[in-house]
Amino acid sequence: MFAADSHSLELCYNGLSLPFKMADIISTVEFNYSGELLATGDKGGRVVIFQREQESKNRLLSRGEYNVYSTFQSHEPEFDYLKSLEIEEKINKIRWLPQQNAAHFLLSANDKTIKLWKISERDKRAEGYNLKDEDGRLRDQFRITTLRVPVLMPMDLMVEASPRRIFANAHTYHINSISVNSDYETYLSADDLRINLWHLEITDRSFNIVDIKPANMEELTEVITAAECHPHQCNVFVYSSSKGTIRLCDMRAAALCDRHSKFFEEPEDPSSRSFFSEIISSISDVKFSHSGRYMMTRDYLSVKVWDLNMENRPVETYQVHEYLRSKLCSLYENDCIFDKFECCWNGSDSAIMTGSYNNFFRMFDRNTRRDITLEASRENSKPRAMLKPRKVCTGGKRKKDEISVDSLDFNKKILHTAWHPKENVIAVAATNNLYIFQDKIN
Amino acid sequence: MFSKGTKRKFSDGDEEISAESLVGARVASSYSLQRQSLLDMSLIKLQLCHMLVEPNLCRSVLIANTVRQIQEEMTHDGSWHMVTEAFCNPGQSPSERLVATEVLCRSREQDAEPKLFSVISYEGCREEEVVADETLCSVSVSDTVSDVCLAGRMGQCWEKSELSGVERDEEALEDSSLGSGEDEEIDTEDEASTKSPKTTGQVFGTFEIKNGSPGPDSALEELFSDVDTSYYDLDTMLTGMQSAPKMGPYDLLDSLAPSHSSPTIVSTPKCRSDLNELDHIMEIIVGS
């Protein structure tokens, strides 16, 4: 993943002088399949897409910056009249579709509605119409003396985003995940209690494939927290729960996949049991590896890698911020314990990344077992300067450059990160700011 | 209590053991204080999430599970047993305490709604007046209240989303407005609790619905809808007290919880009259 002979994981800025400051809190970040485009969704329902510049010979130290490519309003706030509640326009998830023609397609979802957007470029326009002049006004019929063929003239590049499908009214509860199937025809959407399967062409119908809503809502003790389709097997998907379990389902088995094919759960360590055990075991994100052999889950304090062939325990566990274990009561009080952190794989599945507090994010190299903590902040980041590894002091004497647990800013949380599918370029969302880093170029 | 200077007749070993047991007792009471404070915090969170425009279901479920966990532990501890024995219907076995929530709430059916107004008005009473004997009054009442309120509150939390489930279902769209009486109760009542003062007609409309015969499972919601409707007492509305912090069973709990009160020992007669008033509250809640 990183330079093989380096003793420490290193990253340096990619040449963008400053991180992008967005108008609103970023709520999702996602690279497309080629990594050329990076989409972000925010709390205000906007989607901003960045495009990578072509590599230029002038910039030796940079492999190509990301610049704003398109901005559009995906979702608007809605009002549910029956409940007298507002439906937030915040974008919960964006997922790209694989590119099949010149246009790009992505799915964006808020709490209730999923939209398919087409992003296309227009760099030519037709000139020389017969019936209307350049302004668009109808030409005087007497003036038309000859017949001409309009010609396509180049124009300034215009990027248009248009909603092609709107998938609505299928979710009673808040949508937490969407995932495109490997057949590129269907996708699933999951809310707290149900998972639906959609066809990309059909908006007025969806199949309910998982329903964990109890007959009596007072018996509700578990909700769905995330769901994802298998990257290669279009009949397989997983969903995680608030009790720290993951269920793998096979859509060939039955129309309603309430009975799982595999059930992943790590037995609880009785010595560390507390009243918060269940809350911190709640899984906030689940991601398949690119290979499809493993999956990764993020709970409050750790990231776990599971082998799909072994259900009784994960094969790897990485502690993200174990120093918070003694602070769980305060974190429960200020609600931070309910923060939903995401996690992601790198393109080769050799490393994983996830966020933490104080604008820290963590990367773990699965092969060397090395890990690093980095900070996404304007003060500490200069263009083309290496990011300094950070360390949290857990007790005793605090060394220079270390930060103590009590000084951590719990309002600065990195919940969303994304890794380029092929290169060591990462996108980190810190509240309103989007940071894009790349690893050091030899 | 032991003090360092106290000399005892017996050997030093005995004193050490006593010291240990003292430490143990301190740890145990500190643990139960922490547990109580966690329970209070959780109940407040559940109440707040009920007040929020759109409660986060995952968070609510996790908090509710935590409360259940604490309840179960307190039941096994015996601290729950003492609570419910003091105030609940005799004849209910301790093991049924958790299940008893429903029973307690159901038995409310016979009671008329306006009685709960006195519970709310009781809130004005400062905790020092009410909490006299820590071990009996405050702990027990608060726990019982929480016991009573818990299932209903959770039901309420889910019911909000549940209601939207009824609406969203396209087939049932026509029926959703008619719905079951309880859903409608919750809807109007929740609406009222989160919006500015409603018109008089709506307030009384709410009351009308309340008087309808509730189904077997509606008792829980009914308990809370009754509590909430006290906000829409005409006086409250007109005097603009709507803006006052929203009151619910957990506010009562708050004022009674031992963690909030300073351990002042009040004279016995006052304690007794306070006990009577607590009895009164419990009667209302339990509906005996």
XYZ file of C-alpha atoms in Angstrom:
730
model
C 0.000 0.000 0.000
C 2.468 2.590 1.111
C 6.134 2.646 0.138
C 7.274 -0.831 0.939
C 10.521 0.117 2.547
C 9.230 2.969 4.629
C 9.104 2.482 8.336
C 6.162 4.689 8.817
C 3.049 5.318 6.829
C 3.340 8.612 5.092
C 1.014 10.832 3.270
C 1.421 14.248 1.810
C -0.966 16.712 0.403
C -1.870 16.248 -3.192
C -1.123 19.721 -4.354
C -4.405 21.366 -3.668
C -3.507 24.333 -1.601
C -6.429 24.210 0.711
C -9.191 21.810 1.490
C -12.568 22.508 -0.050
C -14.875 24.378 2.220
C -18.442 23.351 1.574
C -21.554 25.314 2.311
C -22.856 22.683 4.679
C -21.818 19.703 6.733
C -20.692 16.890 4.456
C -22.770 13.787 4.998
C -21.346 11.350 2.450
C -18.272 10.937 0.246
C -17.821 8.464 -2.589
C -15.373 7.884 -5.436
C -16.739 6.498 -8.667
C -15.480 3.209 -10.133
C -12.542 4.766 -11.963
C -11.676 7.257 -9.260
C -11.903 10.073 -11.730
C -14.913 11.535 -9.987
C -15.523 12.156 -6.305
C -19.042 12.910 -5.134
C -20.017 14.525 -1.852
C -23.455 15.019 -0.393
C -24.241 17.498 2.312
C -26.786 18.311 4.947
C -28.450 20.851 2.667
C -29.332 18.261 0.046
C -26.616 19.345 -2.353
C -24.308 17.104 -4.311
C -20.896 18.407 -5.330
C -18.860 16.337 -7.754
C -15.118 16.779 -8.147
C -13.193 15.653 -11.177
C -9.563 14.801 -11.377
C -7.470 16.868 -13.689
C -5.578 15.071 -16.365
C -1.994 14.505 -15.378
C 0.044 17.406 -16.495
C 3.724 17.450 -17.183
C 4.124 20.730 -15.374
C 3.128 19.437 -12.016
C 5.678 16.823 -11.169
C 4.634 16.405 -7.620
C 1.001 15.949 -8.252
C -0.851 13.243 -10.026
C -3.784 15.453 -10.785
C -5.850 17.669 -8.587
C -9.518 17.390 -7.987
C -11.616 20.353 -8.976
C -15.292 21.056 -8.797
C -17.008 19.462 -11.756
C -20.687 19.823 -11.011
C -22.937 21.064 -8.247
C -26.640 20.438 -8.017
C -29.462 20.324 -5.540
C -30.428 16.704 -5.215
C -33.064 16.751 -2.513
C -35.243 19.447 -1.080
C -36.800 19.484 2.360
C -40.250 17.995 2.289
C -43.102 18.159 4.677
C -45.013 15.121 5.806
C -48.444 16.539 6.439
C -49.825 13.522 8.205
C -47.119 13.465 10.804
C -46.458 17.189 10.760
C -42.809 16.433 10.409
C -40.211 17.741 8.087
C -38.282 15.260 5.987
C -34.680 16.327 6.000
C -32.989 16.980 2.712
C -29.674 15.736 4.042
C -28.045 13.260 1.679
C -27.396 10.086 3.599
C -25.673 8.111 0.879
C -24.389 8.448 -2.668
C -23.511 5.451 -4.783
C -22.156 5.595 -8.307
C -23.241 3.335 -11.093
C -20.561 1.892 -13.340
C -20.047 3.991 -16.407
C -21.642 2.581 -19.515
C -21.550 5.567 -21.856
C -20.336 9.123 -21.872
C -22.656 10.154 -19.068
C -22.208 9.373 -15.387
C -24.969 8.077 -13.173
C -25.276 8.129 -9.419
C -27.888 7.319 -6.817
C -28.416 9.757 -3.984
C -30.651 9.111 -1.013
C -32.063 11.161 1.802
C -34.199 9.710 4.606
C -37.076 8.710 2.383
C -36.331 9.079 -1.324
C -33.672 7.820 -3.701
C -32.910 9.611 -6.939
C -30.974 8.526 -9.978
C -29.019 11.427 -11.433
C -27.457 11.649 -14.849
C -24.446 13.873 -15.113
C -23.533 14.663 -18.681
C -21.252 17.042 -20.456
C -22.197 19.344 -23.183
C -19.421 20.996 -25.144
C -21.080 21.598 -28.469
C -24.147 23.393 -29.569
C -25.979 23.579 -32.815
C -25.910 26.809 -34.728
C -27.645 27.900 -37.876
C -31.230 26.927 -37.350
C -33.628 27.748 -40.118
C -36.651 28.857 -38.190
C -35.055 30.690 -35.306
C -32.039 32.899 -34.939
C -29.243 32.673 -32.394
C -31.278 34.299 -29.665
C -34.003 31.746 -30.050
C -36.522 34.148 -31.454
C -38.499 33.005 -34.398
C -37.202 34.356 -37.586
C -39.385 36.439 -39.809
C -40.714 34.137 -42.495
C -39.945 36.589 -45.219
C -36.294 36.501 -44.253
C -35.943 32.821 -44.816
C -34.696 32.493 -48.329
C -32.472 29.473 -48.207
C -32.330 26.148 -46.427
C -29.297 25.395 -44.388
C -28.076 22.581 -42.230
C -27.233 23.512 -38.621
C -23.632 22.893 -37.663
C -22.244 21.847 -34.289
C -19.958 24.478 -32.884
C -17.769 24.031 -29.828
C -18.804 25.829 -26.678
C -17.609 26.127 -23.111
C -17.979 22.899 -21.273
C -21.241 22.676 -19.435
C -21.963 19.898 -16.980
C -25.620 19.142 -16.532
C -27.231 17.040 -13.885
C -30.736 15.801 -14.419
C -32.854 13.494 -12.294
C -33.720 10.444 -14.339
C -35.576 8.372 -11.769
C -37.159 9.087 -8.453
C -37.692 6.107 -6.168
C -40.054 7.253 -3.478
C -42.627 6.108 -0.953
C -41.059 2.794 -0.151
C -39.526 3.556 3.214
C -41.362 4.199 6.424
C -38.173 4.626 8.402
C -34.985 6.464 7.639
C -32.862 5.145 4.805
C -29.369 4.380 6.051
C -27.856 2.522 3.072
C -28.077 2.057 -0.638
C -25.996 -0.414 -2.592
C -25.778 -1.106 -6.303
C -25.876 -4.768 -7.221
C -23.193 -6.372 -9.354
C -25.750 -7.040 -12.054
C -25.898 -3.279 -12.566
C -29.637 -3.564 -12.932
C -30.829 -3.650 -9.386
C -29.938 -1.991 -6.122
C -31.018 -2.278 -2.537
C -32.041 0.380 -0.073
C -32.204 -0.208 3.658
C -33.935 1.649 6.438
C -34.093 0.878 10.157
C -36.412 -2.062 9.786
C -36.675 -3.031 6.139
C -34.593 -3.614 3.044
C -36.025 -3.132 -0.424
C -34.743 -4.290 -3.775
C -35.274 -1.995 -6.724
C -34.830 -2.234 -10.437
C -33.127 0.861 -11.786
C -35.725 1.234 -14.499
C -38.790 0.813 -12.317
C -39.757 3.469 -9.829
C -43.262 2.578 -8.800
C -42.452 -0.771 -7.286
C -39.830 -2.350 -5.112
C -39.476 -5.760 -3.542
C -39.224 -5.971 0.191
C -36.538 -8.529 0.917
C -35.945 -8.058 4.628
C -38.444 -7.017 7.248
C -37.522 -7.114 10.907
C -40.361 -5.026 12.183
C -42.065 -6.852 15.038
C -45.835 -7.109 15.144
C -45.806 -5.182 18.369
C -43.458 -2.237 18.163
C -42.890 -2.345 21.879
C -40.965 -5.548 21.334
C -38.491 -3.793 19.100
C -34.963 -4.267 20.364
C -32.866 -4.358 17.216
C -32.656 -2.270 14.050
C -30.833 -2.514 10.748
C -27.881 -0.175 10.643
C -26.245 -0.838 7.254
C -26.572 -3.072 4.217
C -24.462 -3.856 1.180
C -24.597 -6.034 -1.918
C -21.800 -8.479 -2.550
C -19.387 -7.058 -5.150
C -19.504 -10.141 -7.376
C -22.377 -12.371 -6.390
C -25.531 -10.558 -7.311
C -27.673 -12.809 -5.143
C -25.795 -12.122 -1.916
C -26.042 -9.173 0.418
C -25.342 -8.463 4.069
C -26.941 -6.285 6.677
C -25.722 -5.281 10.089
C -27.697 -4.567 13.222
C -27.610 -2.430 16.315
C -26.756 -5.531 18.357
C -23.454 -6.034 16.610
C -24.520 -8.865 14.342
C -24.226 -9.267 10.595
C -26.517 -11.410 8.525
C -25.627 -12.620 5.075
C -28.598 -13.456 2.887
C -29.024 -15.244 -0.375
C -31.835 -13.893 -2.525
C -32.163 -17.200 -4.303
C -33.292 -18.912 -1.136
C -36.588 -17.105 -0.738
C -38.409 -13.991 -1.784
C -38.286 -12.644 1.738
C -34.808 -12.995 3.154
C -35.768 -12.904 6.799
C -33.846 -16.089 7.394
C -30.179 -15.525 6.954
C -27.743 -17.858 5.296
C -24.926 -16.826 7.573
C -24.893 -15.120 10.917
C -21.772 -13.307 12.054
C -21.351 -12.419 15.683
C -18.366 -12.231 17.955
C -18.981 -13.655 21.403
C -18.941 -10.985 24.036
C -16.008 -10.656 26.360
C -17.607 -11.022 29.788
C -14.822 -9.137 31.511
C -15.527 -5.946 29.632
C -19.269 -6.053 30.013
C -20.932 -2.806 31.011
C -24.233 -1.080 30.495
C -22.770 0.377 27.338
C -21.692 -2.918 25.833
C -24.619 -3.151 23.511
C -24.421 0.434 22.348
C -20.761 0.239 21.481
C -21.247 -3.061 19.720
C -23.809 -1.507 17.383
C -22.377 -1.639 13.876
C -22.356 1.680 12.067
C -20.977 0.533 8.715
C -20.360 -2.661 6.785
C -18.243 -2.901 3.634
C -17.256 -5.829 1.495
C -13.654 -6.017 0.400
C -13.062 -5.540 -3.319
C -12.213 -9.199 -3.569
C -15.526 -10.200 -2.070
C -13.833 -12.602 0.286
C -13.924 -10.390 3.361
C -16.130 -7.794 4.905
C -15.353 -5.061 7.377
C -17.583 -3.738 10.141
C -17.207 -0.598 12.211
C -18.536 -0.407 15.719
C -17.950 2.424 18.145
C -14.452 1.552 19.267
C -13.088 -0.819 16.658
C -12.992 -2.040 13.082
C -13.309 -5.755 12.430
C -12.458 -7.728 9.341
C -14.489 -10.890 8.821
C -13.818 -13.821 6.568
C -17.133 -14.686 4.963
C -16.387 -18.328 5.600
C -16.086 -17.880 9.349
C -19.084 -16.735 11.285
C -18.089 -17.066 14.880
C -15.479 -14.347 15.089
C -13.648 -11.761 12.979
C -10.242 -12.573 11.589
C -8.840 -9.153 12.427
C -9.768 -6.501 14.959
C -8.322 -3.012 14.976
C -8.788 -0.627 17.872
C -9.640 2.811 16.630
C -9.734 4.779 19.869
C -9.663 2.358 22.755
C -8.841 5.248 25.093
C -12.494 6.214 24.908
C -13.605 3.073 26.714
C -13.208 4.719 30.085
C -15.173 7.742 28.895
C -18.237 5.929 27.694
C -20.499 7.447 30.304
C -19.661 10.996 29.240
C -19.919 10.023 25.618
C -23.334 8.598 26.346
C -24.354 11.787 28.037
C -23.335 14.007 25.140
C -24.692 11.513 22.623
C -21.331 10.989 20.931
C -21.648 7.309 21.630
C -24.297 7.190 18.915
C -22.035 8.653 16.231
C -21.952 6.494 13.140
C -18.463 6.197 11.754
C -17.876 4.741 8.309
C -14.938 2.707 7.130
C -13.378 1.909 3.776
C -10.925 -0.402 2.033
C -8.157 0.631 -0.283
C -8.182 -0.688 -3.826
C -6.050 -3.722 -3.090
C -7.761 -4.541 0.236
C -4.418 -4.276 1.982
C -5.402 -1.291 4.112
C -8.449 0.097 5.804
C -9.344 3.554 6.993
C -11.824 5.028 9.395
C -12.432 8.289 11.215
C -12.305 9.369 14.839
C -12.668 12.541 16.901
C -10.621 15.711 16.937
C -10.506 15.463 13.144
C -8.306 12.413 13.465
C -8.574 9.531 11.073
C -6.879 6.179 11.293
C -5.377 3.879 8.703
C -4.428 0.268 9.278
C -2.134 -1.749 7.084
C -3.409 -5.311 7.213
C -0.150 -6.878 6.111
C 2.326 -5.127 8.341
C -0.173 -4.498 11.110
C 1.056 -0.954 11.316
C -1.386 1.813 11.965
C -1.265 5.564 11.817
C -3.326 8.422 13.120
C -3.508 11.560 11.027
C -5.299 14.826 11.454
C -7.308 16.699 8.883
C -6.985 20.329 9.799
C -6.158 23.530 8.013
C -3.609 24.580 10.575
C -1.565 21.425 10.380
C -1.712 20.976 6.658
C 0.388 22.869 4.219
C 0.503 22.196 0.507
C 2.792 19.337 -0.369
C 3.815 18.940 3.234
C 3.735 15.576 4.851
C 1.059 14.969 7.394
C 2.522 14.335 10.765
C 1.352 11.255 12.591
C -0.617 12.069 15.711
C -0.790 10.288 18.987
C -3.253 10.358 21.798
C -1.816 10.110 25.250
C -3.839 7.752 27.356
C -2.449 8.407 30.752
C 0.558 9.358 32.718
C 2.962 11.848 31.314
C 2.047 13.482 28.111
C 4.878 13.685 25.663
C 5.402 16.643 23.445
C 3.150 16.582 20.388
C 0.836 14.154 22.059
C -2.676 15.152 22.824
C -4.472 14.040 25.940
C -7.844 12.353 25.818
C -9.488 15.177 27.692
C -8.324 17.723 25.146
C -9.969 15.943 22.261
C -12.628 17.939 20.507
C -15.640 15.679 20.188
C -17.401 18.094 17.903
C -14.768 17.571 15.264
C -15.620 14.125 14.093
C -14.634 12.425 10.886
C -17.506 10.136 10.020
C -17.022 9.861 6.258
C -13.913 8.836 4.381
C -13.329 7.369 0.933
C -10.405 5.687 -0.776
C -9.636 5.903 -4.474
C -10.332 2.493 -6.041
C -6.918 2.234 -7.643
C -4.499 4.729 -6.166
C -3.479 5.946 -2.774
C -5.663 8.992 -2.847
C -8.085 9.500 -0.006
C -10.927 11.861 0.653
C -11.711 12.825 4.231
C -14.751 14.839 5.255
C -14.289 16.906 8.399
C -17.578 18.674 9.092
C -17.717 21.307 6.330
C -14.310 20.641 4.866
C -13.278 18.091 2.303
C -9.635 17.078 2.418
C -8.015 15.130 -0.372
C -4.675 13.519 0.343
C -2.342 11.382 -1.682
C 0.614 9.327 -0.625
C 4.153 10.452 -1.161
C 5.422 10.106 -4.675
C 8.894 8.668 -4.892
C -20.950 4.407 60.843
C -17.353 3.654 61.484
C -14.899 6.376 62.169
C -11.220 6.057 62.373
C -11.001 6.976 65.978
C -13.427 4.383 67.190
C -11.779 1.708 69.215
C -13.468 -1.586 69.326
C -13.323 -4.347 71.854
C -12.439 -6.959 69.301
C -9.203 -7.654 67.540
C -7.739 -5.532 64.780
C -8.613 -8.157 62.271
C -12.231 -7.581 62.945
C -11.827 -3.853 62.415
C -10.127 -4.468 59.123
C -12.932 -6.640 57.974
C -15.354 -3.969 58.966
C -13.343 -1.416 57.056
C -13.391 -3.657 54.036
C -17.066 -4.179 54.235
C -17.457 -0.454 54.621
C -15.453 0.082 51.468
C -17.472 -2.639 49.820
C -20.674 -0.989 50.893
C -19.407 2.315 49.601
C -18.485 0.779 46.276
C -21.824 -0.930 46.077
C -23.763 2.203 46.865
C -21.599 4.189 44.490
C -22.334 1.622 41.823
C -26.025 1.752 42.481
C -25.881 5.544 42.454
C -24.116 5.443 39.117
C -26.608 2.967 37.850
C -29.463 5.102 39.030
C -27.984 8.162 37.412
C -27.553 6.230 34.191
C -31.157 5.144 34.388
C -32.308 8.704 34.937
C -30.183 9.974 32.088
C -31.549 7.319 29.770
C -35.129 8.076 30.657
C -34.574 11.756 30.055
C -33.054 10.941 26.696
C -36.039 8.829 25.804
C -38.338 11.602 26.800
C -36.386 14.097 24.755
C -36.388 11.834 21.776
C -40.110 11.664 22.120
C -40.183 15.429 21.926
C -37.909 15.661 18.914
C -39.502 16.137 15.582
C -38.347 12.828 14.198
C -36.737 10.522 16.731
C -33.787 8.521 15.560
C -35.069 4.987 15.856
C -31.696 3.341 16.290
C -30.731 5.644 19.108
C -34.094 5.196 20.822
C -33.833 1.446 20.630
C -30.345 1.450 22.086
C -31.329 3.719 24.956
C -34.430 1.675 25.669
C -32.386 -1.499 25.730
C -30.011 0.108 28.196
C -32.894 1.028 30.446
C -34.236 -2.511 30.224
C -30.853 -3.846 31.132
C -30.647 -1.651 34.210
C -34.151 -2.623 35.195
C -33.338 -6.285 34.918
C -30.266 -5.900 36.999
C -32.139 -3.989 39.617
C -34.745 -6.698 39.670
C -32.129 -9.324 40.324
C -30.538 -7.086 42.885
C -33.671 -6.879 44.825
C -33.740 -3.108 44.721
C -36.566 -3.357 42.277
C -38.412 -5.743 44.519
C -38.430 -3.291 47.368
C -39.704 -0.598 45.067
C -42.611 -2.414 43.640
C -43.589 -4.048 46.873
C -44.026 -0.703 48.498
C -46.215 0.835 45.893
C -47.677 -1.679 43.568
C -50.618 -3.997 43.764
C -49.904 -6.637 46.328
C -50.058 -10.096 44.940
C -47.774 -9.431 42.020
C -44.660 -11.504 42.295
C -41.298 -9.770 41.982
C -40.365 -11.744 38.926
C -43.189 -10.192 37.028
C -42.071 -6.679 37.695
C -40.925 -5.916 34.191
C -44.001 -7.398 32.688
C -45.919 -5.564 35.354
C -45.389 -2.317 33.543
C -48.081 -3.213 31.155
C -50.361 -4.392 33.883
C -49.808 -1.231 35.829
C -50.543 0.868 32.859
C -53.538 -1.162 31.837
C -55.128 -0.814 35.198
C -55.158 2.877 34.521
C -57.988 2.373 32.168
C -60.587 2.761 34.838
C -59.172 6.001 36.044
C -60.377 9.281 34.638
C -57.760 11.308 32.823
C -57.940 14.614 34.631
C -56.556 13.048 37.793
C -53.114 13.136 36.321
C -53.189 16.873 36.370
C -52.397 16.678 40.006
C -49.325 14.655 39.180
C -48.089 17.394 36.951
C -48.915 20.142 39.345
C -47.061 18.180 41.935
C -43.976 18.790 39.940
C -43.825 22.258 41.357
C -42.972 20.729 44.698
C -39.281 20.916 45.346
C -37.433 17.682 45.708
C -36.326 18.414 49.238
C -39.913 18.337 50.341
C -40.682 15.114 48.652
C -37.532 13.153 49.135
C -37.137 12.584 52.780
C -36.023 9.065 53.223
C -33.610 8.218 50.463
C -33.933 4.519 50.714
C -37.688 4.392 50.604
C -39.310 7.461 49.155
C -37.152 8.760 46.396
C -35.546 5.628 45.093
C -38.715 3.664 45.078
C -40.964 6.273 43.577
C -38.566 7.248 40.886
C -37.942 3.674 39.954
C -41.559 2.818 39.921
C -42.376 5.831 37.873
C -39.687 4.878 35.492
C -40.956 1.352 35.496
C -44.422 2.506 34.707
C -43.384 5.028 32.184
C -40.826 2.929 30.378
C -42.812 0.620 28.224
C -45.317 3.261 27.406
C -42.668 5.731 26.493
C -40.957 3.291 24.259
C -44.241 2.428 22.715
C -44.732 6.081 22.068
C -41.359 6.449 20.451
C -41.960 3.625 18.092
C -45.536 4.625 17.543
C -44.498 7.829 15.898
C -42.709 5.988 13.193
C -45.365 3.380 13.271
C -47.910 5.967 12.405
C -45.966 7.018 9.377
C -45.871 3.367 8.445
C -49.607 3.392 8.294
C -49.564 6.524 6.198
C -46.876 5.482 3.823
C -48.474 2.251 2.903
C -50.205 3.210 -0.301
C -52.971 0.702 0.101
C -53.824 1.998 3.523
C -53.516 5.599 2.532
C -57.232 6.148 2.612
C -57.535 4.454 5.977
C -54.638 6.145 7.641
C -56.536 9.220 8.591
C -59.191 7.070 10.215
C -56.651 4.698 11.665
C -57.035 3.195 15.068
C -58.111 5.489 17.795
C -54.832 5.184 19.605
C -52.789 6.227 16.627
C -54.869 9.249 16.163
C -54.513 10.099 19.805
C -50.800 9.947 19.575
C -50.724 11.883 16.381
C -52.739 14.804 17.601
C -51.131 14.680 20.959
C -47.613 14.550 19.580
C -48.469 17.239 17.164
C -49.712 19.387 19.937
C -46.715 18.731 22.072
C -44.309 19.852 19.423
C -46.180 22.782 17.988
C -47.300 26.093 19.330
C -50.591 26.268 21.193
C -53.451 24.871 19.192
C -56.876 26.313 18.867
C -59.404 25.595 21.533
C -61.283 23.310 19.205
C -58.258 21.166 18.684
C -57.546 21.012 22.375
C -60.993 19.813 23.147
C -60.952 17.615 20.138
C -58.016 15.887 21.723
C -59.921 15.360 24.901
C -62.842 13.889 23.049
C -60.710 11.250 21.492
C -59.254 10.384 24.853
C -62.632 9.446 26.175
C -63.052 6.758 23.609
C -62.706 3.184 24.767
C -59.153 2.180 24.218
C -57.965 -1.190 22.967
C -55.912 -3.522 25.115
C -52.591 -2.197 23.942
C -53.559 1.396 23.989
C -53.353 1.688 27.746
C -49.665 2.417 27.521
C -50.117 5.157 25.007
C -53.123 6.359 26.861
C -51.077 6.824 29.964
C -48.828 9.225 28.174
C -51.408 10.874 26.058
C -53.148 11.714 29.268
C -50.048 13.133 30.786
C -49.405 15.223 27.741
C -52.868 16.562 27.419
C -52.358 18.338 30.678
C -50.297 20.765 28.679
C -53.344 21.722 26.804
C -55.299 22.671 29.787
C -56.963 25.855 28.702
C -55.293 27.849 31.449
C -51.869 26.636 30.509
C -52.424 27.534 26.947
C -53.837 30.948 27.570
C -51.204 31.949 30.047
C -48.575 31.001 27.545
C -47.087 28.376 29.790
C -46.779 26.247 26.716
C -43.278 27.566 26.398
C -42.362 26.195 29.763
C -40.204 23.106 29.680
C -42.288 20.211 28.554
C -43.331 18.059 31.416
C -43.720 14.397 31.405
C -43.381 11.492 33.744
C -39.647 11.799 33.560
C -39.663 15.310 34.846
C -41.444 14.006 37.848
C -38.851 11.314 37.977
C -36.197 13.959 37.721
C -37.418 15.892 40.664
C -37.635 12.770 42.714
C -34.440 11.034 41.742
C -31.950 10.784 44.551
C -29.099 11.917 42.366
C -30.715 15.274 42.060
C -31.562 15.776 45.649
C -29.255 16.685 48.401
C -29.583 14.177 51.151
C -31.437 16.325 53.594
C -33.085 14.496 56.396
C -36.479 15.959 57.070
C -38.498 15.418 60.171
C -40.713 12.375 60.258
C -44.157 13.987 60.266
C -43.342 15.889 57.112
C -42.037 12.720 55.581
C -45.260 11.008 56.378
C -47.387 13.662 54.709
C -45.091 13.550 51.742
C -45.443 9.825 51.691
C -49.176 10.286 51.544
C -48.810 12.549 48.592
C -46.517 10.057 46.935
C -49.112 7.446 47.619
C -51.575 9.655 45.887
C -49.374 9.924 42.838
C -48.840 6.212 42.775
C -52.528 5.619 43.042
C -53.091 7.717 40.017
C -50.396 6.039 38.034
C -51.299 2.581 39.149
C -54.997 3.255 39.001
C -55.852 1.261 42.062
